[in-house]
Short mmCIF file of C-alpha atoms in Angstrom, two decimals:
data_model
loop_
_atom_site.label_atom_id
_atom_site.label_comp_id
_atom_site.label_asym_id
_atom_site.label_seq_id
_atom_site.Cartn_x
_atom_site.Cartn_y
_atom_site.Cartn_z
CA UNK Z 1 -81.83 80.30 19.53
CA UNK Z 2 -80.07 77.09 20.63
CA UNK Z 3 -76.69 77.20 21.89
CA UNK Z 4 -74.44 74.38 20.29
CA UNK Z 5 -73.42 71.44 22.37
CA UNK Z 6 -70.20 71.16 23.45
CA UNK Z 7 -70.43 67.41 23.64
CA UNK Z 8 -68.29 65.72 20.78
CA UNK Z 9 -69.98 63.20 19.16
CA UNK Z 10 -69.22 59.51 19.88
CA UNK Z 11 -67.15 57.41 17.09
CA UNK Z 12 -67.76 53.94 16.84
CA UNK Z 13 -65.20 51.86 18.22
CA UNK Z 14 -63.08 49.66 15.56
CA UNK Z 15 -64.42 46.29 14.63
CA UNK Z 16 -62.55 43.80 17.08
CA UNK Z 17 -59.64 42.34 15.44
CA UNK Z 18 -59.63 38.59 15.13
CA UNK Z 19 -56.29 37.53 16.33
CA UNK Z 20 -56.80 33.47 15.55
CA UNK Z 21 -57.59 34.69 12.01
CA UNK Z 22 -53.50 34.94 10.94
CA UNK Z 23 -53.14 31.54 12.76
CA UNK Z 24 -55.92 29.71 10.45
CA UNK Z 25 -53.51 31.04 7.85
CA UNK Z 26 -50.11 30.46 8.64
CA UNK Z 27 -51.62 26.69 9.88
CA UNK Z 28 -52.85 26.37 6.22
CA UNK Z 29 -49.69 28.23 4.32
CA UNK Z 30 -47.96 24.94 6.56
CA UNK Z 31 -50.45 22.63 6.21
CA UNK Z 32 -49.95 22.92 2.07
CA UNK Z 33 -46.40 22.91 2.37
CA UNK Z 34 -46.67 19.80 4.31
CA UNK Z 35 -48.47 18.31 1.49
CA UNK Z 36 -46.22 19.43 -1.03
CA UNK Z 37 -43.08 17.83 0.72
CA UNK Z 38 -45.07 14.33 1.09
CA UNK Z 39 -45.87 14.49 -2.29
CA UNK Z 40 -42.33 15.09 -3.33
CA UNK Z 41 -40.89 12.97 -0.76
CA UNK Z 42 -43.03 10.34 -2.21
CA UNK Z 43 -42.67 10.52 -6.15
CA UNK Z 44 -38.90 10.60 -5.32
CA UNK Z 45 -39.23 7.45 -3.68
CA UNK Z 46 -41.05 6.17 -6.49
CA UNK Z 47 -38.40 7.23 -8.92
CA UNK Z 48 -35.50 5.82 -6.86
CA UNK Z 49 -37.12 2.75 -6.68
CA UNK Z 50 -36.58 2.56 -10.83
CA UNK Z 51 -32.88 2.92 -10.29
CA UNK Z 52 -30.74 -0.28 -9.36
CA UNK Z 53 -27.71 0.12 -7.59
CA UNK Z 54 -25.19 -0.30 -9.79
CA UNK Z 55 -27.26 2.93 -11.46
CA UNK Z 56 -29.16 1.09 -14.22
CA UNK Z 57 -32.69 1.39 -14.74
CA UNK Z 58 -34.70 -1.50 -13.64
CA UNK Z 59 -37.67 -2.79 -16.09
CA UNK Z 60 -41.06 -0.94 -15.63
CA UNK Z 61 -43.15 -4.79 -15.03
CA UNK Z 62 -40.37 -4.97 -11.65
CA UNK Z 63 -41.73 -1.93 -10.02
CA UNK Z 64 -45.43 -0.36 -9.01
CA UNK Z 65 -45.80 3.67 -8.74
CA UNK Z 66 -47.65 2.42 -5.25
CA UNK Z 67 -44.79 0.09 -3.89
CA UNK Z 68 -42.99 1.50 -1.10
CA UNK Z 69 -39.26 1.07 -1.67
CA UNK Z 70 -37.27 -0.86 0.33
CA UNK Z 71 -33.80 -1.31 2.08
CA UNK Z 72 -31.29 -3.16 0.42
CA UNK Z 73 -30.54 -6.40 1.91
CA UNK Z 74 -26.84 -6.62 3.35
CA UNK Z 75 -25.11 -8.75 0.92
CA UNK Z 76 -24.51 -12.12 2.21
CA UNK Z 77 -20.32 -13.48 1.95
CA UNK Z 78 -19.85 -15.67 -1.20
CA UNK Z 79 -18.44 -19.28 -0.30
CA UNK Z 80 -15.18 -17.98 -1.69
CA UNK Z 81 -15.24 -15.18 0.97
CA UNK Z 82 -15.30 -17.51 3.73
CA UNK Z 83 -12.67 -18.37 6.07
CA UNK Z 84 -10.91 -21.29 4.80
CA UNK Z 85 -10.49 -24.28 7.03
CA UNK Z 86 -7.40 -24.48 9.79
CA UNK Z 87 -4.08 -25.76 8.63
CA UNK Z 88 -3.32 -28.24 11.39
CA UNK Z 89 0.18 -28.96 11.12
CA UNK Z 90 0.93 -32.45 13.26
CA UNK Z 91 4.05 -33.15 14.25
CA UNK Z 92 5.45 -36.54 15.74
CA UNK Z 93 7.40 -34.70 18.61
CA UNK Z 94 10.65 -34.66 20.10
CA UNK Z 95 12.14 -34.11 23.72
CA UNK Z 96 14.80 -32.49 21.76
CA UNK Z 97 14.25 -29.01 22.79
CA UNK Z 98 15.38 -27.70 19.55
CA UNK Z 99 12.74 -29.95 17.58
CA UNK Z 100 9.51 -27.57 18.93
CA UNK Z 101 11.77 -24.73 17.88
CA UNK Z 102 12.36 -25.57 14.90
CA UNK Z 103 9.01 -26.75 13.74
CA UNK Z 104 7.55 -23.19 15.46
CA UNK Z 105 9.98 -21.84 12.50
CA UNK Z 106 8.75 -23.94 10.00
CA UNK Z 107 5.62 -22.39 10.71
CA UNK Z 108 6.26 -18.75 10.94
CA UNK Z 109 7.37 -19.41 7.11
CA UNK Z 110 3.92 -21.09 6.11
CA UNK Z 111 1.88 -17.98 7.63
CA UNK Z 112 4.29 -15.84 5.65
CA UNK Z 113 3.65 -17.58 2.91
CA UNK Z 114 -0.30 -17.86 3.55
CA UNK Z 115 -1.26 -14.28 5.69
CA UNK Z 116 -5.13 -14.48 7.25
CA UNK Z 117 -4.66 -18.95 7.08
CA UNK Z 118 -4.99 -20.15 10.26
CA UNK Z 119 -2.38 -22.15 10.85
CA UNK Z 120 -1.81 -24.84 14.39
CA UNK Z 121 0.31 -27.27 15.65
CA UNK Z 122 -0.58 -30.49 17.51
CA UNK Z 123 2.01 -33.19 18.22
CA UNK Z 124 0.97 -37.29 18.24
CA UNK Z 125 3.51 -37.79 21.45
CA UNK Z 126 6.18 -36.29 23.65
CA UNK Z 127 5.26 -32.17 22.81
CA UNK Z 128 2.55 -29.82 23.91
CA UNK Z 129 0.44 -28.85 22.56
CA UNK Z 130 -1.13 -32.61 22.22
CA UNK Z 131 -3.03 -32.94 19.18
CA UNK Z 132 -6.10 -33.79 20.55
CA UNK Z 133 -5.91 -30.63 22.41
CA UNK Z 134 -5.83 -28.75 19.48
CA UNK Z 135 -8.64 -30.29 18.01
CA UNK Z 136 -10.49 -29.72 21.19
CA UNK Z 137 -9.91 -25.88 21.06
CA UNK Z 138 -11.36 -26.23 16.60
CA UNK Z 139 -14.96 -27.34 18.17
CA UNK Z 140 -17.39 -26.45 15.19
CA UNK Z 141 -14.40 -25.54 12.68
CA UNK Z 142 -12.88 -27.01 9.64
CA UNK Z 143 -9.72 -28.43 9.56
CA UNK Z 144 -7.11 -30.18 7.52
CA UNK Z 145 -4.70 -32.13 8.79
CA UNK Z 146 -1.47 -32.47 7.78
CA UNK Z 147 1.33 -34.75 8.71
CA UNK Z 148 4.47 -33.23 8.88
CA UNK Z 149 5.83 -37.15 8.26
CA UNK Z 150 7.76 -38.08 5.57
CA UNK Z 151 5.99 -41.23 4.32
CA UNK Z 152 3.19 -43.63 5.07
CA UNK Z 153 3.46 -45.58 8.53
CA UNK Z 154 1.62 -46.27 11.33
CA UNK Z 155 0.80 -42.78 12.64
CA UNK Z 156 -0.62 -41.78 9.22
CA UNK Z 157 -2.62 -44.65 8.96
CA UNK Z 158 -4.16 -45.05 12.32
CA UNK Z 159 -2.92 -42.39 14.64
CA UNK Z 160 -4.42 -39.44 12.71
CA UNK Z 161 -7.75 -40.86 11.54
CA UNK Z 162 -8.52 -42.16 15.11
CA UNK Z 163 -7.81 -38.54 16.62
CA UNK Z 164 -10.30 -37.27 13.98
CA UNK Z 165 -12.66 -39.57 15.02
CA UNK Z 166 -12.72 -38.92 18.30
CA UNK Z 167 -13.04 -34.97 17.65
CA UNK Z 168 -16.36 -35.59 15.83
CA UNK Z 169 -17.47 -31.62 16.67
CA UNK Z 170 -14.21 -30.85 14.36
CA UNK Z 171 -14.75 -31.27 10.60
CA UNK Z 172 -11.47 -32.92 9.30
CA UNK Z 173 -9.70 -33.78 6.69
CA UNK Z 174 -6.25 -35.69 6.65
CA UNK Z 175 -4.06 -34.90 4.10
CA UNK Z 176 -1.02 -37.09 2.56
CA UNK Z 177 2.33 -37.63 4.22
CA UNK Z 178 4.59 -35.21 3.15
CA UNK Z 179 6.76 -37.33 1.05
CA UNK Z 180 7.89 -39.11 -1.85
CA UNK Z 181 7.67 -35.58 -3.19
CA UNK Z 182 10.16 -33.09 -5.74
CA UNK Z 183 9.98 -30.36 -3.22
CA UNK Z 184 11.55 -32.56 0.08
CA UNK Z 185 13.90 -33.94 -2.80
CA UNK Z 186 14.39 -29.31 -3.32
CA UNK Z 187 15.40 -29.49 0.59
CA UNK Z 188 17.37 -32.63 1.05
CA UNK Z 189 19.55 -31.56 -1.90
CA UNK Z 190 19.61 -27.80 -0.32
CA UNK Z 191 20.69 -29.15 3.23
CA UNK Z 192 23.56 -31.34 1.15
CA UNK Z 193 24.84 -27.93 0.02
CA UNK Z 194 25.07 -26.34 3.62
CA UNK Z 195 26.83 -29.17 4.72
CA UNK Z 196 29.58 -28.64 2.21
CA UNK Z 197 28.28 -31.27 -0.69
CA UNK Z 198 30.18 -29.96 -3.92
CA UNK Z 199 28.13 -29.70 -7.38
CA UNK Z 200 31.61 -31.02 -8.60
CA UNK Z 201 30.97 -33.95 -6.75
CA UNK Z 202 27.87 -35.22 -9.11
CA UNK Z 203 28.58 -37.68 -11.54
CA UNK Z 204 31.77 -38.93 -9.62
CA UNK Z 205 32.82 -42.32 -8.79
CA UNK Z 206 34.28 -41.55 -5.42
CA UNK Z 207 31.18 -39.32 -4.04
CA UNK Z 208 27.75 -41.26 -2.51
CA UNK Z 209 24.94 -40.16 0.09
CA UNK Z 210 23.25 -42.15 2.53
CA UNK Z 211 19.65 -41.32 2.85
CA UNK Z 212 19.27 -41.43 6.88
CA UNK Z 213 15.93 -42.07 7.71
CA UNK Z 214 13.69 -43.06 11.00
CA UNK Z 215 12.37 -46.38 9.95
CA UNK Z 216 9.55 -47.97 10.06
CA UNK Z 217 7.97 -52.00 10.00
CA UNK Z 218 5.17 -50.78 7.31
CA UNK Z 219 6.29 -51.86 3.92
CA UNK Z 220 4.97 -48.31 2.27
CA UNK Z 221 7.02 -46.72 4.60
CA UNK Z 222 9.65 -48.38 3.40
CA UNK Z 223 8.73 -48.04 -0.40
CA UNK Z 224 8.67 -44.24 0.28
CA UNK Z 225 11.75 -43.48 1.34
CA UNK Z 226 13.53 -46.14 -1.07
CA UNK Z 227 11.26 -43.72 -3.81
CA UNK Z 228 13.03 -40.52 -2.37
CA UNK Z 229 16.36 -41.76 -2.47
CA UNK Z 230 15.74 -42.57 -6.23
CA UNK Z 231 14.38 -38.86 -7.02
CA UNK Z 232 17.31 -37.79 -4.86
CA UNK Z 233 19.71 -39.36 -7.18
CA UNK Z 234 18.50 -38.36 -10.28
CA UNK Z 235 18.81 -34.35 -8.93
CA UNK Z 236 22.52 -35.47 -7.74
CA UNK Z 237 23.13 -36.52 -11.45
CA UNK Z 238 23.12 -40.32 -11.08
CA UNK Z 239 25.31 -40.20 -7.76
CA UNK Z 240 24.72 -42.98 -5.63
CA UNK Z 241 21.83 -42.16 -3.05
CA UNK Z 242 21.19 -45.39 -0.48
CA UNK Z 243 18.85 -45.02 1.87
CA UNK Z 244 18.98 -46.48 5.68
CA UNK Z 245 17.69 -46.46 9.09
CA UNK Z 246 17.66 -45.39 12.77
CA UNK Z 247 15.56 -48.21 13.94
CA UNK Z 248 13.25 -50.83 12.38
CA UNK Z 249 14.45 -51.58 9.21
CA UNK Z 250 18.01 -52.42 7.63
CA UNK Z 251 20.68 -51.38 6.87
CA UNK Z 252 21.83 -48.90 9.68
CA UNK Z 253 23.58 -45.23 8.91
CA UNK Z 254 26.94 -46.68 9.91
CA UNK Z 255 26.74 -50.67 7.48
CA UNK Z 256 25.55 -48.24 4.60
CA UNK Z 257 28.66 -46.46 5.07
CA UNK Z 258 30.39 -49.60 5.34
CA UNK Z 259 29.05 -50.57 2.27
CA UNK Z 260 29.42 -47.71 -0.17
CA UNK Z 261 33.09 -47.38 1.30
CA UNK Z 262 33.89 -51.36 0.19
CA UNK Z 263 32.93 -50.39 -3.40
CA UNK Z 264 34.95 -47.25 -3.14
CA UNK Z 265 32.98 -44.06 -2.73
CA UNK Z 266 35.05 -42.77 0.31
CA UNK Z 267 33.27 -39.16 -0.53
CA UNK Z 268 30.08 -39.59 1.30
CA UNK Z 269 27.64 -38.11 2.97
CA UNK Z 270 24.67 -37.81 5.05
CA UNK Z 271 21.03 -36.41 4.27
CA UNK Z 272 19.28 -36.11 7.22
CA UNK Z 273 15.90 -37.54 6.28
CA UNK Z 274 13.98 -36.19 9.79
CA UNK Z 275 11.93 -32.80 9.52
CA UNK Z 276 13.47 -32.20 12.91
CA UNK Z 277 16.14 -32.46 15.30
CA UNK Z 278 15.73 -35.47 17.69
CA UNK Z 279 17.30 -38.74 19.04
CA UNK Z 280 17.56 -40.45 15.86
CA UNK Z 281 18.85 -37.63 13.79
CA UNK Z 282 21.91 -36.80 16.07
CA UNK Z 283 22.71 -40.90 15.98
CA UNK Z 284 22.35 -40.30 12.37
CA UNK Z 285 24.70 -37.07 12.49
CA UNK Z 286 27.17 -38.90 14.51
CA UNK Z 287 28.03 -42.23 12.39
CA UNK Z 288 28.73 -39.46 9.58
CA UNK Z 289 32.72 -39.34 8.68
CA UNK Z 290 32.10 -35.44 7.74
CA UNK Z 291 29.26 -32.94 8.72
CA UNK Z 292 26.15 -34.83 8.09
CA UNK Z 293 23.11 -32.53 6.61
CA UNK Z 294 20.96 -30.89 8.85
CA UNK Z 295 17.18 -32.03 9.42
CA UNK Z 296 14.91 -30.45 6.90
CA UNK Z 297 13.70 -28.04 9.25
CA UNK Z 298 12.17 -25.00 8.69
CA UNK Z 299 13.38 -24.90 4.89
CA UNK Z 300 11.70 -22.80 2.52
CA UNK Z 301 10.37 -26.15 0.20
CA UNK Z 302 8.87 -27.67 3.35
CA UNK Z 303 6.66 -24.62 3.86
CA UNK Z 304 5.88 -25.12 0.53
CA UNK Z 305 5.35 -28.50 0.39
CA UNK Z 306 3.08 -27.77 3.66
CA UNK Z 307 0.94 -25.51 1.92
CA UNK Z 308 0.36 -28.07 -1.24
CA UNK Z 309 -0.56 -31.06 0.92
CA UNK Z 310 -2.91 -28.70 2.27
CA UNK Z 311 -4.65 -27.20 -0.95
CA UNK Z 312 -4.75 -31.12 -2.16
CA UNK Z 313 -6.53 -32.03 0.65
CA UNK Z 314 -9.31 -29.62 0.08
CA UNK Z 315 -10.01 -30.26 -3.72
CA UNK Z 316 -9.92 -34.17 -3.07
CA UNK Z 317 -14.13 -33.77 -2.06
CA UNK Z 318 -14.42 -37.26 -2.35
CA UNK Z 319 -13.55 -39.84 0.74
CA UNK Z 320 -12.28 -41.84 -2.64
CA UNK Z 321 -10.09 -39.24 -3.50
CA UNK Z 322 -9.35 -38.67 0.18
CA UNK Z 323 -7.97 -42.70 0.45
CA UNK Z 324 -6.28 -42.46 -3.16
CA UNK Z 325 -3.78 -39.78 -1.48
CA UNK Z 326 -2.81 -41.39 1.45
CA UNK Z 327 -2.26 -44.60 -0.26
CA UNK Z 328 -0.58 -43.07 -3.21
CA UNK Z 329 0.73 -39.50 -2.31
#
């Protein structure tokens, strides 16, 4: 009889467990997701590419399911959007110290008027800054210049087109003088009323106004301020308005006076035709028998008038049109 083994008999061992085989399957759980996404990614492309941006549908023939859509180009500024051209305000100058002030202040009131214009000062003599400074510091710009001078002379004529010219890296235009005009006619009559000129007054036979102006040898000078002391009579109501001079033309302030006084309007007064203080002005002032008119100055129709020179200057395209205003205003 056999005895029984006490041996226990061997088990086989456990197949080996492949550890890479979860790996191959998350990879290829990922690897489809991937897929998925690009293929979403990319049909959602394709649909935004049918879509304009103001959220209209573009036509089918403008668009291929294989096009790859594209950034939208950064719109470019319209011609309106630009930055308009410089305002270059030029002034004869003064060494009256309160001329520069007072043409600073005549400024202030055209920026007010006009926020984001840019808006300089050059002066043809006697003031910094020099105007062909200024046009030195416009290199490459656009600028209009306009006289702040009451009529056609010598500095409109020649002065300001030979300073353009020799700023050829600034692109100019000149506007027209500032007068004959209704709104320096607006100030001339509003500086007669500060200096005590009575609406009473109009239409009398014992009230006249001198027209006190700089003077000038050029014949259109002339013609434009006899034309503004015609405009200034008719807003007086048909009181006498006579215009003279500080130098280069007749008569003087003091033989108009003379004059209106022999044919008995004892009531006068002065209208200081200057747009600021200065040496003629305060010889002006003085031949007055009561408080002459101050300059025009910084008065609200000369920022005005500023302003409208300006915006005529730019829609005159032409160099026709350009030579039509100065010779006409």
């Amino acid at each position: 009889m056999t005895e029984p083994s006490t041996q226990q008999p061997r088990r086989s061992p456990p197949p080996p467990t492949d550890t890479h085989s979860g790996d191959r399957s998350t990879v290829q759980n990922l690897d489809s997701t991937a897929q998925l996404l690009t293929r979403v990614t990319a049909q959602l492309a394709t649909q935004l590419s049918l879509v304009s941006r103001n959220g209209t549908r573009r036509p089918m023939h403008r668009t291929r399911p294989s096009d790859t859509p594209r950034l939208p180009a950064a719109p470019r500024p319209s011609p309106a959007e630009a930055a308009p051209p410089t305002l270059l305000v030029v002034a004869h100058g003064s060494r009256d110290p309160q001329a520069l002030r007072t043409v600073l202040a005549l400024l202030d009131r055209v920026r007010d008027l006009r926020p984001g214009l840019d808006v300089r000062l050059g002066h043809i003599e006697l003031n910094q800054p020099l105007l062909p400074d200024t046009l030195d510091g416009l290199r490459g710009a656009d600028a209009v210049l306009v006289p702040l001078l009451l009529g056609r002379g010598h500095h409109v004529k020649y002065d300001l087109p030979a300073a353009a010219a020799a700023a050829p890296s600034v692109r100019t235009r000149i506007a027209a003088p500032l007068g004959p005009h209704p709104l320096l006619v607006e100030a001339l009559y509003g500086r007669l009323v500060e200096a005590g000129w009575d609406p009473a007054d109009e239409g009398g036979r014992r009230a006249a106004v001198v027209l006190a102006a700089a003077g000038s040898r050029d014949p259109d000078s002339a013609q434009d301020t006899r034309r503004t002391a015609r405009m200034l009579a008719e807003r007086l109501g048909g009181v006498p308005v006579v215009p003279a001079y500080a130098s280069a033309a007749t008569p003087t302030v003091p033989a108009a006076l003379r004059a209106l006084a022999a044919r008995g309007r004892h009531r006068t007064f002065v209208a200081s035709y200057f747009t600021a203080p200065g040496r003629f002005a305060s010889a002006a002032a003085s031949a007055a028998p009561r408080t002459a008119a101050v300059p025009l100055g910084a008065h609200p129709a000369m920022a005005r008038l500023l302003l409208h020179r300006y915006d005529q200057a730019l829609s005159a395209t032409a160099p026709s049109e350009m030579v039509s205003l100065l010779a006409s205003a």
